[in-house]
XYZ file of C-alpha atoms in Angstrom:
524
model
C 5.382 4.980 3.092
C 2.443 7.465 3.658
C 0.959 9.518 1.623
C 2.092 12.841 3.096
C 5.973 11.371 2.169
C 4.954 10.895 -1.311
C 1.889 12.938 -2.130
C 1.884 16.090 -0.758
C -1.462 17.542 -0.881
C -1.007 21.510 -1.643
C -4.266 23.552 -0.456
C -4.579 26.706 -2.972
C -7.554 29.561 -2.263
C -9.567 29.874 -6.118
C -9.735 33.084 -7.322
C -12.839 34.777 -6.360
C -15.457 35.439 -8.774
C -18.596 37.339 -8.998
C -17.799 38.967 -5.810
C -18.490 35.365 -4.606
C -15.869 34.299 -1.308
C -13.139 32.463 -2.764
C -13.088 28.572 -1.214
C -10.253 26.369 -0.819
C -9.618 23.136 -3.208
C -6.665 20.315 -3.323
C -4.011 20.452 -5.764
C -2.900 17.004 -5.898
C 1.434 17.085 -7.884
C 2.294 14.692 -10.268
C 3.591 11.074 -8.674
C 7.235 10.728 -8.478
C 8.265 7.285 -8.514
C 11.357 6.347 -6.688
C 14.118 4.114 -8.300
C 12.700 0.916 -6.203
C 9.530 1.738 -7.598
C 10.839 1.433 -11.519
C 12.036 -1.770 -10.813
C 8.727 -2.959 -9.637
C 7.034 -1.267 -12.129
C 9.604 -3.401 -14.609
C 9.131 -6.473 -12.715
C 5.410 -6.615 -13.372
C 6.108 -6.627 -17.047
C 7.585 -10.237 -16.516
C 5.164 -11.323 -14.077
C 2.075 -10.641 -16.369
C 4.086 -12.340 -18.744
C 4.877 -15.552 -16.250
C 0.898 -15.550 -15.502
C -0.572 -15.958 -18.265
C 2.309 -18.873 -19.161
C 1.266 -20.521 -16.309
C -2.131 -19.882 -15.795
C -3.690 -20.077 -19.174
C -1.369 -21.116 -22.063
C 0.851 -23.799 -20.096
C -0.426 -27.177 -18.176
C 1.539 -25.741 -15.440
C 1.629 -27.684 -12.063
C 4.322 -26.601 -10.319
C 4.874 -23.869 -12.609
C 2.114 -22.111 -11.099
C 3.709 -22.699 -7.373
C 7.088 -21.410 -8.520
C 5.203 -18.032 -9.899
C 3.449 -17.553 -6.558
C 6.581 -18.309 -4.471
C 8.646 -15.864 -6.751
C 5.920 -13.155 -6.806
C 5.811 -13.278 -2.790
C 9.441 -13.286 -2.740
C 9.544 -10.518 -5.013
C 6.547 -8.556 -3.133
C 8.682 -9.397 0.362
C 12.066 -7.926 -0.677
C 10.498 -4.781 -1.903
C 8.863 -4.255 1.342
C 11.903 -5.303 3.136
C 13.930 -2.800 1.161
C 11.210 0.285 1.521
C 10.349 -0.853 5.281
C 7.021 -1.487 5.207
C 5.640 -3.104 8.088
C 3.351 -5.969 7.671
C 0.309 -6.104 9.853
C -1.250 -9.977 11.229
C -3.627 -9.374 8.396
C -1.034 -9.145 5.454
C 0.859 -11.722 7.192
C -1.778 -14.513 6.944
C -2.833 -13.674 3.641
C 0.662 -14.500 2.534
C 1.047 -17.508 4.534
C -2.153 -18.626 2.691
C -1.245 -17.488 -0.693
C 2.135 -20.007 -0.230
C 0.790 -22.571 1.746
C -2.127 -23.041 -0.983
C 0.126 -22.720 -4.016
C 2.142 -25.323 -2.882
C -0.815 -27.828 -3.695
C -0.025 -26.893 -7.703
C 3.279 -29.441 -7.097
C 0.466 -31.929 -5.966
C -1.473 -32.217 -9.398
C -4.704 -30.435 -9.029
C -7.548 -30.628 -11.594
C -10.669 -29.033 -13.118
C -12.857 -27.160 -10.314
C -10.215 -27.505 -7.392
C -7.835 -26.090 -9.619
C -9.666 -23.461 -10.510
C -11.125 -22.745 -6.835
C -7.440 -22.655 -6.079
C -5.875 -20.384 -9.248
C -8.854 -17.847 -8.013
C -7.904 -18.164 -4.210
C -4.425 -17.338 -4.299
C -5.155 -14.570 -6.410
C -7.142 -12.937 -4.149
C -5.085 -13.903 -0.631
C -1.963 -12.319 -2.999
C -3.998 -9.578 -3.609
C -5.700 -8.823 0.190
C -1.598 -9.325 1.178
C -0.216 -6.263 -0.687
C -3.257 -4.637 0.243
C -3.217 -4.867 4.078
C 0.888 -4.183 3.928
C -0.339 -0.039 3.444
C -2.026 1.886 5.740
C -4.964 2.396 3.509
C -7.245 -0.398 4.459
C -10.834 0.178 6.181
C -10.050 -1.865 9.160
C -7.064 -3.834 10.445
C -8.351 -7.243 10.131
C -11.600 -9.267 8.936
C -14.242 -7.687 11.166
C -17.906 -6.443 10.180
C -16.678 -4.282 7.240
C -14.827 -7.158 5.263
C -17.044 -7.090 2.411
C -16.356 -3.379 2.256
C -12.515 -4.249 2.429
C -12.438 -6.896 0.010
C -13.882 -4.540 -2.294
C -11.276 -2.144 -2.040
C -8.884 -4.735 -2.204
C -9.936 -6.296 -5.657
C -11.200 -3.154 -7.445
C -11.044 0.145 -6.032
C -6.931 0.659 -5.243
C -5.935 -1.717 -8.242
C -8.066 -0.142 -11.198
C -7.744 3.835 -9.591
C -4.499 3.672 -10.166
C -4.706 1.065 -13.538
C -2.612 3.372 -16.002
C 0.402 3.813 -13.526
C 2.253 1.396 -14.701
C 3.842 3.078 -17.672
C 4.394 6.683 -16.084
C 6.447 4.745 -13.259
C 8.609 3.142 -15.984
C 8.988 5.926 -18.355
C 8.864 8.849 -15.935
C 12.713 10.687 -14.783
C 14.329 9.621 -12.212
C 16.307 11.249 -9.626
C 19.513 12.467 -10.809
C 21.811 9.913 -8.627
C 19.731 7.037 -9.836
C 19.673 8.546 -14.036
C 22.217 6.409 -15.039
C 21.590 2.836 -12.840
C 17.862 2.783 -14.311
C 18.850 3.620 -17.817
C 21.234 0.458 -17.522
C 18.693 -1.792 -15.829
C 15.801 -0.432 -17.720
C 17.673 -0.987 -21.220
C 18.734 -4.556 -20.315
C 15.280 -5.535 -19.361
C 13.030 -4.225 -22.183
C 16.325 -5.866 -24.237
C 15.679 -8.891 -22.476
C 11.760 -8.641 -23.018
C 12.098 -7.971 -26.454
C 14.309 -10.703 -27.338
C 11.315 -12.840 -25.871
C 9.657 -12.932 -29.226
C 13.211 -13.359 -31.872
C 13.989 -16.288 -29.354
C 11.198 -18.366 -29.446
C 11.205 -18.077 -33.257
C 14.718 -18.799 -33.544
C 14.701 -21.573 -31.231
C 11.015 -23.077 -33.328
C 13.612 -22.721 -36.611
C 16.428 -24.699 -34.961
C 14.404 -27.423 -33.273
C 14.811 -29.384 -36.625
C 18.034 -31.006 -34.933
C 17.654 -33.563 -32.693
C 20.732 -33.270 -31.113
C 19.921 -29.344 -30.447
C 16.536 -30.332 -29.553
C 17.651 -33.059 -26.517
C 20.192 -30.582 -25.354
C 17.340 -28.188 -24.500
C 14.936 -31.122 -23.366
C 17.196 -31.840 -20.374
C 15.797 -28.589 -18.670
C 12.941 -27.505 -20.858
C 10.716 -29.131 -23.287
C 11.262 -26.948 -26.658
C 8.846 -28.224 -29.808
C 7.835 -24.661 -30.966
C 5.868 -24.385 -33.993
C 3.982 -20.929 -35.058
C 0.897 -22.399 -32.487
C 3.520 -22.421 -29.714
C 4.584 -19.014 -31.009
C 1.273 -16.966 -31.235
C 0.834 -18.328 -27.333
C 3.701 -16.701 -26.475
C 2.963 -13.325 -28.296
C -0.281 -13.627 -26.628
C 0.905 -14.154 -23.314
C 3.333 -11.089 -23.492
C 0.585 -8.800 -25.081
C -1.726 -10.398 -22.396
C 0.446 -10.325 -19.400
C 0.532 -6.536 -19.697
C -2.792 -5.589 -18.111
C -2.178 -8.297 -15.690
C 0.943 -6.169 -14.946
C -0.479 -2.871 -15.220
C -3.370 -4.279 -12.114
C -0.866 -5.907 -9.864
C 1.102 -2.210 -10.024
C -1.648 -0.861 -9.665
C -2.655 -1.890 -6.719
C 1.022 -1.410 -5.047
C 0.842 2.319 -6.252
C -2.281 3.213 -4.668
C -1.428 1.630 -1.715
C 2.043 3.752 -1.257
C 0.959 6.871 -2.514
C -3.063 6.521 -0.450
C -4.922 6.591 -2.700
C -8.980 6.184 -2.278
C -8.524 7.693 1.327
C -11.949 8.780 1.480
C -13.297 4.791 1.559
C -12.621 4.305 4.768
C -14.143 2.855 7.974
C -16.391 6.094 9.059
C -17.395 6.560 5.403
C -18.882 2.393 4.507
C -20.443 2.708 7.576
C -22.250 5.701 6.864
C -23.144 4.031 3.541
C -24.291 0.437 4.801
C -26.501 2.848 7.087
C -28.195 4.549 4.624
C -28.535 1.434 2.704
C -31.190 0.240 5.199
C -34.002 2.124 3.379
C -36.767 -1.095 3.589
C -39.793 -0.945 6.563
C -39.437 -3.689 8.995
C -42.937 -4.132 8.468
C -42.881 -4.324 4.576
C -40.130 -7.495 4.814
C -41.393 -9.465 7.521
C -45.044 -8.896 5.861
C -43.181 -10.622 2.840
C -41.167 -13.388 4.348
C -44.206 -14.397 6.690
C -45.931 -16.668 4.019
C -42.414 -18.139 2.876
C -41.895 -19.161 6.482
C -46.013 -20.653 6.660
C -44.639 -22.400 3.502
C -42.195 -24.287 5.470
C -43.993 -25.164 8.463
C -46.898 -27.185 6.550
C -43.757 -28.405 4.303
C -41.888 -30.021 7.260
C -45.443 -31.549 9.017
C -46.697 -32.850 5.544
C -43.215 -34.423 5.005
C -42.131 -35.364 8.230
C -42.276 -38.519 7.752
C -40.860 -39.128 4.737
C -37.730 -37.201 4.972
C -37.033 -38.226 8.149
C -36.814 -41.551 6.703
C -32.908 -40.410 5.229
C -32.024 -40.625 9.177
C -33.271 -44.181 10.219
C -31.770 -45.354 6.615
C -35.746 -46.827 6.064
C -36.854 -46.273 2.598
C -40.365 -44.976 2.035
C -42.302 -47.711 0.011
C -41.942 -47.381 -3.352
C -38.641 -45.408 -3.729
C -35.094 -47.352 -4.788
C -32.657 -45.718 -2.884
C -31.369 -43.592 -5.802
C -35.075 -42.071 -6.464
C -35.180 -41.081 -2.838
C -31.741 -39.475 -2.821
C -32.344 -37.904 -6.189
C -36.038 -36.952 -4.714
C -36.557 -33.078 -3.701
C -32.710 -33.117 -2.904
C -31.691 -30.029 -5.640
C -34.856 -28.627 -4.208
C -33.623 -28.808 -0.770
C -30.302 -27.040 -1.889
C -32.202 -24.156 -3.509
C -34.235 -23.374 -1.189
C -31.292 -23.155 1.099
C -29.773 -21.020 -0.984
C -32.768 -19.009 -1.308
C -32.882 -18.875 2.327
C -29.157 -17.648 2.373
C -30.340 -14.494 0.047
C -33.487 -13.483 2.582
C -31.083 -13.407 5.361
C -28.416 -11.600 3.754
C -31.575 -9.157 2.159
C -32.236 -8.655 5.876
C -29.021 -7.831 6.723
C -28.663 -4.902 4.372
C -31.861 -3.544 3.612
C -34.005 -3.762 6.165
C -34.144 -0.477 8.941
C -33.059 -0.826 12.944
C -35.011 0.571 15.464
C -33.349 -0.175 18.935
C -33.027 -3.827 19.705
C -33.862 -5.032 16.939
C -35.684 -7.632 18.083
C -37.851 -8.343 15.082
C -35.360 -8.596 12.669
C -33.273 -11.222 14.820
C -36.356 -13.073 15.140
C -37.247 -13.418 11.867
C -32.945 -14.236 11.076
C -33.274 -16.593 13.525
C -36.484 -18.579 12.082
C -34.902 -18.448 8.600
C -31.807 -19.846 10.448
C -33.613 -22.777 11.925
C -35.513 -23.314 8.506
C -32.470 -24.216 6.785
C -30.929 -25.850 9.058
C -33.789 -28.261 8.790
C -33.695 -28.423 5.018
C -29.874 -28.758 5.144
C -29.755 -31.794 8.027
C -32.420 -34.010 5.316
C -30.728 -32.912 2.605
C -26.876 -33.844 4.347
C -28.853 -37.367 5.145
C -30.100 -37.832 1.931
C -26.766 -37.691 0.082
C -25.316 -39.739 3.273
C -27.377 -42.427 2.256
C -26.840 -42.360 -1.227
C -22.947 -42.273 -1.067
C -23.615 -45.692 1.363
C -25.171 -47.312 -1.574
C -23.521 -45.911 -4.673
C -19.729 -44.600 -3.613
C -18.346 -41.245 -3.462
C -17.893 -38.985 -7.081
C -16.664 -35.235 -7.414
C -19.831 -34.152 -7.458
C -20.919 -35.132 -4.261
C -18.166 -34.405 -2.347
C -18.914 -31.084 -3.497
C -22.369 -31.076 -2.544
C -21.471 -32.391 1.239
C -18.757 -29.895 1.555
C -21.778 -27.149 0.361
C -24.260 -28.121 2.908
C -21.661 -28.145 5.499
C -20.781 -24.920 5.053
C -24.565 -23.557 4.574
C -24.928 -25.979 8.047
C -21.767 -23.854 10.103
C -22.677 -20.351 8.806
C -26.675 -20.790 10.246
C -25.109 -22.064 13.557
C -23.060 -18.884 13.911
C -25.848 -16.680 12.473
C -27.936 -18.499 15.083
C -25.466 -17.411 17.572
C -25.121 -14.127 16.473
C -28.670 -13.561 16.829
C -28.599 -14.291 20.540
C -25.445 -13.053 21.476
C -24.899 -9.606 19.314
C -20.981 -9.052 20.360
C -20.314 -12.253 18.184
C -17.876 -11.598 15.542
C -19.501 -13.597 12.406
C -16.936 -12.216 10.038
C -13.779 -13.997 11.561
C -15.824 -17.319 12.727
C -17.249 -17.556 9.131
C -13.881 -16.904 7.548
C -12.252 -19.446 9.623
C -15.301 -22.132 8.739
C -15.027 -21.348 4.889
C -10.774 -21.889 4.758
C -11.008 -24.876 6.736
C -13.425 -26.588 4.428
C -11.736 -25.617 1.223
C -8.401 -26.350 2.982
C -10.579 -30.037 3.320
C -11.127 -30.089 -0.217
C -7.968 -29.031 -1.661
C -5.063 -30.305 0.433
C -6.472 -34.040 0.708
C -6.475 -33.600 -3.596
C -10.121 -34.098 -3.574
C -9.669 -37.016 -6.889
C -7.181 -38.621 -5.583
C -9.437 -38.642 -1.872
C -12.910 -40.216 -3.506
C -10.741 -42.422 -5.742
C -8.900 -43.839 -2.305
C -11.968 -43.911 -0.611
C -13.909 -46.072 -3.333
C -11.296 -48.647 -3.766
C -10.715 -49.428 -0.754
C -14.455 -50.354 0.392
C -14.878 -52.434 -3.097
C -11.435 -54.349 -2.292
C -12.993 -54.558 1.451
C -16.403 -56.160 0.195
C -18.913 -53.361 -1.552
C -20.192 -53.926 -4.545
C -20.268 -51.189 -5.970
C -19.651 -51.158 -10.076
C -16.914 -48.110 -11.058
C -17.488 -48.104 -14.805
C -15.310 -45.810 -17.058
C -17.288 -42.680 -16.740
C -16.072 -42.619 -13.053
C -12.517 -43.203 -13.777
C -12.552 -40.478 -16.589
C -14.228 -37.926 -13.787
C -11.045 -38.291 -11.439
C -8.726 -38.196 -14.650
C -4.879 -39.289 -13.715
C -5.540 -38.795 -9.862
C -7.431 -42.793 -10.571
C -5.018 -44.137 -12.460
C -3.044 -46.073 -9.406
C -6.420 -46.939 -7.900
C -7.170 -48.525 -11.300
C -4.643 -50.277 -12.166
C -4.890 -52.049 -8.556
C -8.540 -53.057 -9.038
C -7.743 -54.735 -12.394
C -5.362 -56.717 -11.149
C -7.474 -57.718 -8.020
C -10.112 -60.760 -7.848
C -12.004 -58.963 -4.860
C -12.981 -56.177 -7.264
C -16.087 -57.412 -9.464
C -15.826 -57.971 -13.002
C -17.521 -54.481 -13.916
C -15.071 -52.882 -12.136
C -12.181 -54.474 -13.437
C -13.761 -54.168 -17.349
C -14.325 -50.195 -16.419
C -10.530 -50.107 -15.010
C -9.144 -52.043 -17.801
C -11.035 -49.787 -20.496
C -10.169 -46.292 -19.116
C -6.583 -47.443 -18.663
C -6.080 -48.411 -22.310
C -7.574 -45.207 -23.594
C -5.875 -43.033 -21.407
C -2.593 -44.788 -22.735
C -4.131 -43.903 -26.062
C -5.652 -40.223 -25.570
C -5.077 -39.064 -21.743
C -1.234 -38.403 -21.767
C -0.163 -34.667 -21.750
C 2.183 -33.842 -24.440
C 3.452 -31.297 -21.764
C 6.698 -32.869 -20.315
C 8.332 -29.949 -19.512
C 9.601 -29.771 -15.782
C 6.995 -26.538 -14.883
C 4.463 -29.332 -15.849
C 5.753 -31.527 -13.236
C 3.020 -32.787 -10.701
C 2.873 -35.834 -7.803
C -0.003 -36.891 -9.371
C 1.125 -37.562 -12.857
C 4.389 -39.265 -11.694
C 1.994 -41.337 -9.514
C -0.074 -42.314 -12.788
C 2.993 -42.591 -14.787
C 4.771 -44.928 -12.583
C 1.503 -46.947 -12.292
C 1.098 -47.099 -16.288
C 4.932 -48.260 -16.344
C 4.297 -51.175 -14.116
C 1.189 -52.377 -15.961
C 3.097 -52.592 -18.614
């Protein structure tokens, strides 16, 4: 669809006044939504609904993959039906969007979870918006950022309100009838929603009624459970209302003018800053690190040859100037990006990809004694949450200096796809491997091969059900010490006690918590 199919642009002369030449402005008609289009429109209503059940008001595990899968499946017969053709980009972004819901079924938990809900979201969202011939370039390239943009809040929230026109708005005459029916059974069906759940909380005082309905669902609805689900409907509908949105300015073009030709004009006159005034600036900070690296050569190279400086334990001198390390990477990160947009180009630009190149080198430094540090420390302590994180962090501040580095030197080097590519492998490294259930693997298996490492209860707790196997096996075992086995035995009987989800309905379902409760049955 194209906007000259669906929104004819009618050019009208103005009337001229003062003896002034008339000009010539756009008359833009009202939107006329097509009878595929109401049912989307309709269909949104249930998905905001289904969203907010799954993402905020439900423990949902493989509730949340089933709502992807059936929004893509949704999304793909609508395009199917109005033959839209999906370009590489919109492909992959769907591919991702399934292949990284799936992980839902797997059990994940606090910030993977949440790195995850927010990922989808936007790979669902960059799919619908590369199906329509509205984006500023065809794939990732140097005006991503620019895209993304667009993606997330310029087509969704310019066309916010059109949610309720679409649905309310006549149809075509040969379609009249068909929508009334479908419309009316819908909104029936929406608005029995609320009288359901409330008739269902009444009846739920039989237990026979109540185990007839617990063979599919779990039903134990009280006026808590009730509110969640008013909520969720009155909640879901701007959910709706942004995911429609963004499908109607897509098929009727809207935001034309942000295109390729325009950003670039903008990121151009962005770049308002003297070369001299910013390399005058980051001069000193660049002094700063030279003296910092010869005053300290010695002792942070010590992280490499595993010798401790005397004095330190090794958890002072993995704790030591390591957070400061990571900020001033990140500060680094900031300078160059600073550079990127502000600064003014004069032909080569040789200065400024000197200057990108030092910072490069800088943090690469700060980021190789900082990786070594934590090395070290995880060889004496174990792996936690926390510092897988941190690894994974420096890593990808490591990859994304290396191809800045590169891009410096060779200019034709396409950073945007290369960085892409680095960042989705890594997070595909933390979430498919179910980054708990990974460090809790890892741990017990060099304490049952030897370490002595002590896993007290606070570390169990951090990796929550994902543990649970792992724990049970080092309580049982005489190769784990007996601080270990007193931290597994503890955390075991309390999450007996206070860890179990009342959820047990089957959207809660996860591998992980049949893991953990199959390990808890066998204890017993």
């Amino acid at each position: 669809m194209t906007n000259s199919e669906n929104n004819p642009i009618t050019m009208r002369p103005a009337v001229p006044q003062n003896g002034m030449p008339p000009h010539v402005y756009a008359v833009r008609p009202k939107r006329q939504y097509t009878f595929p289009q109401k049912l989307l429109a309709l269909s949104m209503l249930l998905f905001g609904y289904l969203y907010m059940r799954a993402f905020f008001f439900t423990s949902a595990n493989i509730g949340r993959t089933l709502f992807a899968w059936l929004l893509l499946a949704a999304s793909a017969a609508y395009m199917t039906h109005c033959k839209i053709r999906l370009n590489a980009a919109s492909i992959a972004a769907g591919a991702l969007t399934a292949a990284f819901s799936l992980m839902f079924t797997v059990g994940l938990s606090g910030l993977p979870s949440f790195l995850n809900s927010v990922f989808c979201q936007l790979s669902y969202t960059y799919f619908v918006y590369k199906a329509f011939d509205t984006s500023i370039e065809r794939g990732p390239g140097e005006m991503f950022s620019f895209d993304l943009l667009k993606a997330v809040f310029v087509q969704p929230f310019s066309s916010f309100g059109a949610l309720f026109p679409a649905v309310f708005a006549p149809a075509k005459a040969g379609n009249k009838r068909v929508l009334r029916t479908v419309g009316l059974v819908l909104l029936g069906l929406l608005a029995s929603v609320i009288p359901t759940v409330i008739v269902v909380s009444l009846l739920s005082f039989d237990s026979h009624f109540t185990s007839l309905l617990d063979r599919f669902f779990r039903f134990d609805l009280d006026a808590g459970t009730t509110v969640s689900h008013i909520a969720s409907l009155i909640l879901g509908i701007p959910v709706a209302m942004y995911i429609f949105g963004l499908w109607a300015s897509g098929t009727f073009g809207a935001n034309s003018g942000m295109n390729r030709a325009s950003c670039a004009a903008f990121r151009e006159r962005a770049h308002v800053l003297p070369q001299l005034l910013v390399f005058a600036a980051v001069t000193p900070v660049l002094a700063v690190y030279v003296l910092f690296f010869i005053s300290q050569f010695a002792y942070y190279t010590s992280a490499f040859t595993g010798v401790l400086p005397s004095g330190y334990s090794y958890a002072e001198y993995a704790r030591s100037g390591f957070f400061e390390l990571c900020a001033v990477m990140a500060i680094n990160s900031l300078i160059a990006l600073f550079i990127h947009l502000f600064v003014r180009r004069s032909g080569k630009n040789v200065p400024v990809r000197v200057y990108t190149a030092l910072i490069g080198v800088s943090t690469l430094i700060l980021a190789a004694t900082a990786w070594a540090k934590m090395l070290l420390y995880v060889d004496t302590y174990g792996l936690t949450l926390s510092r897988v994180y941190t690894l994974l962090f420096m890593l990808a501040m490591a990859l994304l200096f290396i191809v800045l580095l590169v891009k410096t030197i060779v200019s034709k080097t396409p950073f945007i796809p290369i960085a892409l590519s680095i960042l989705l492998l890594l997070f595909g490294g933390l979430i498919f491997p179910n980054a708990p259930a990974a460090v809790s693997a890892y741990n017990t298996e060099q304490v049952l091969a030897g370490e002595t490492w002590e896993l007290d209860e606070d570390y169990f707790w951090q990796l929550g059900e994902a543990a649970i196997p792992d724990a049970v096996l080092l309580e049982k075992s005489n190769r784990a010490n007996a601080a270990t086995r007193a931290g597994a035995t503890q955390f075991l009987d309390d999450y007996e006690k206070y860890g179990l989800s009342e959820d047990k309905g089957v959207f809660a379902f996860s591998i992980t918590r049949a893991r953990a409760e199959r390990a808890l049955a066998e204890r017993k």
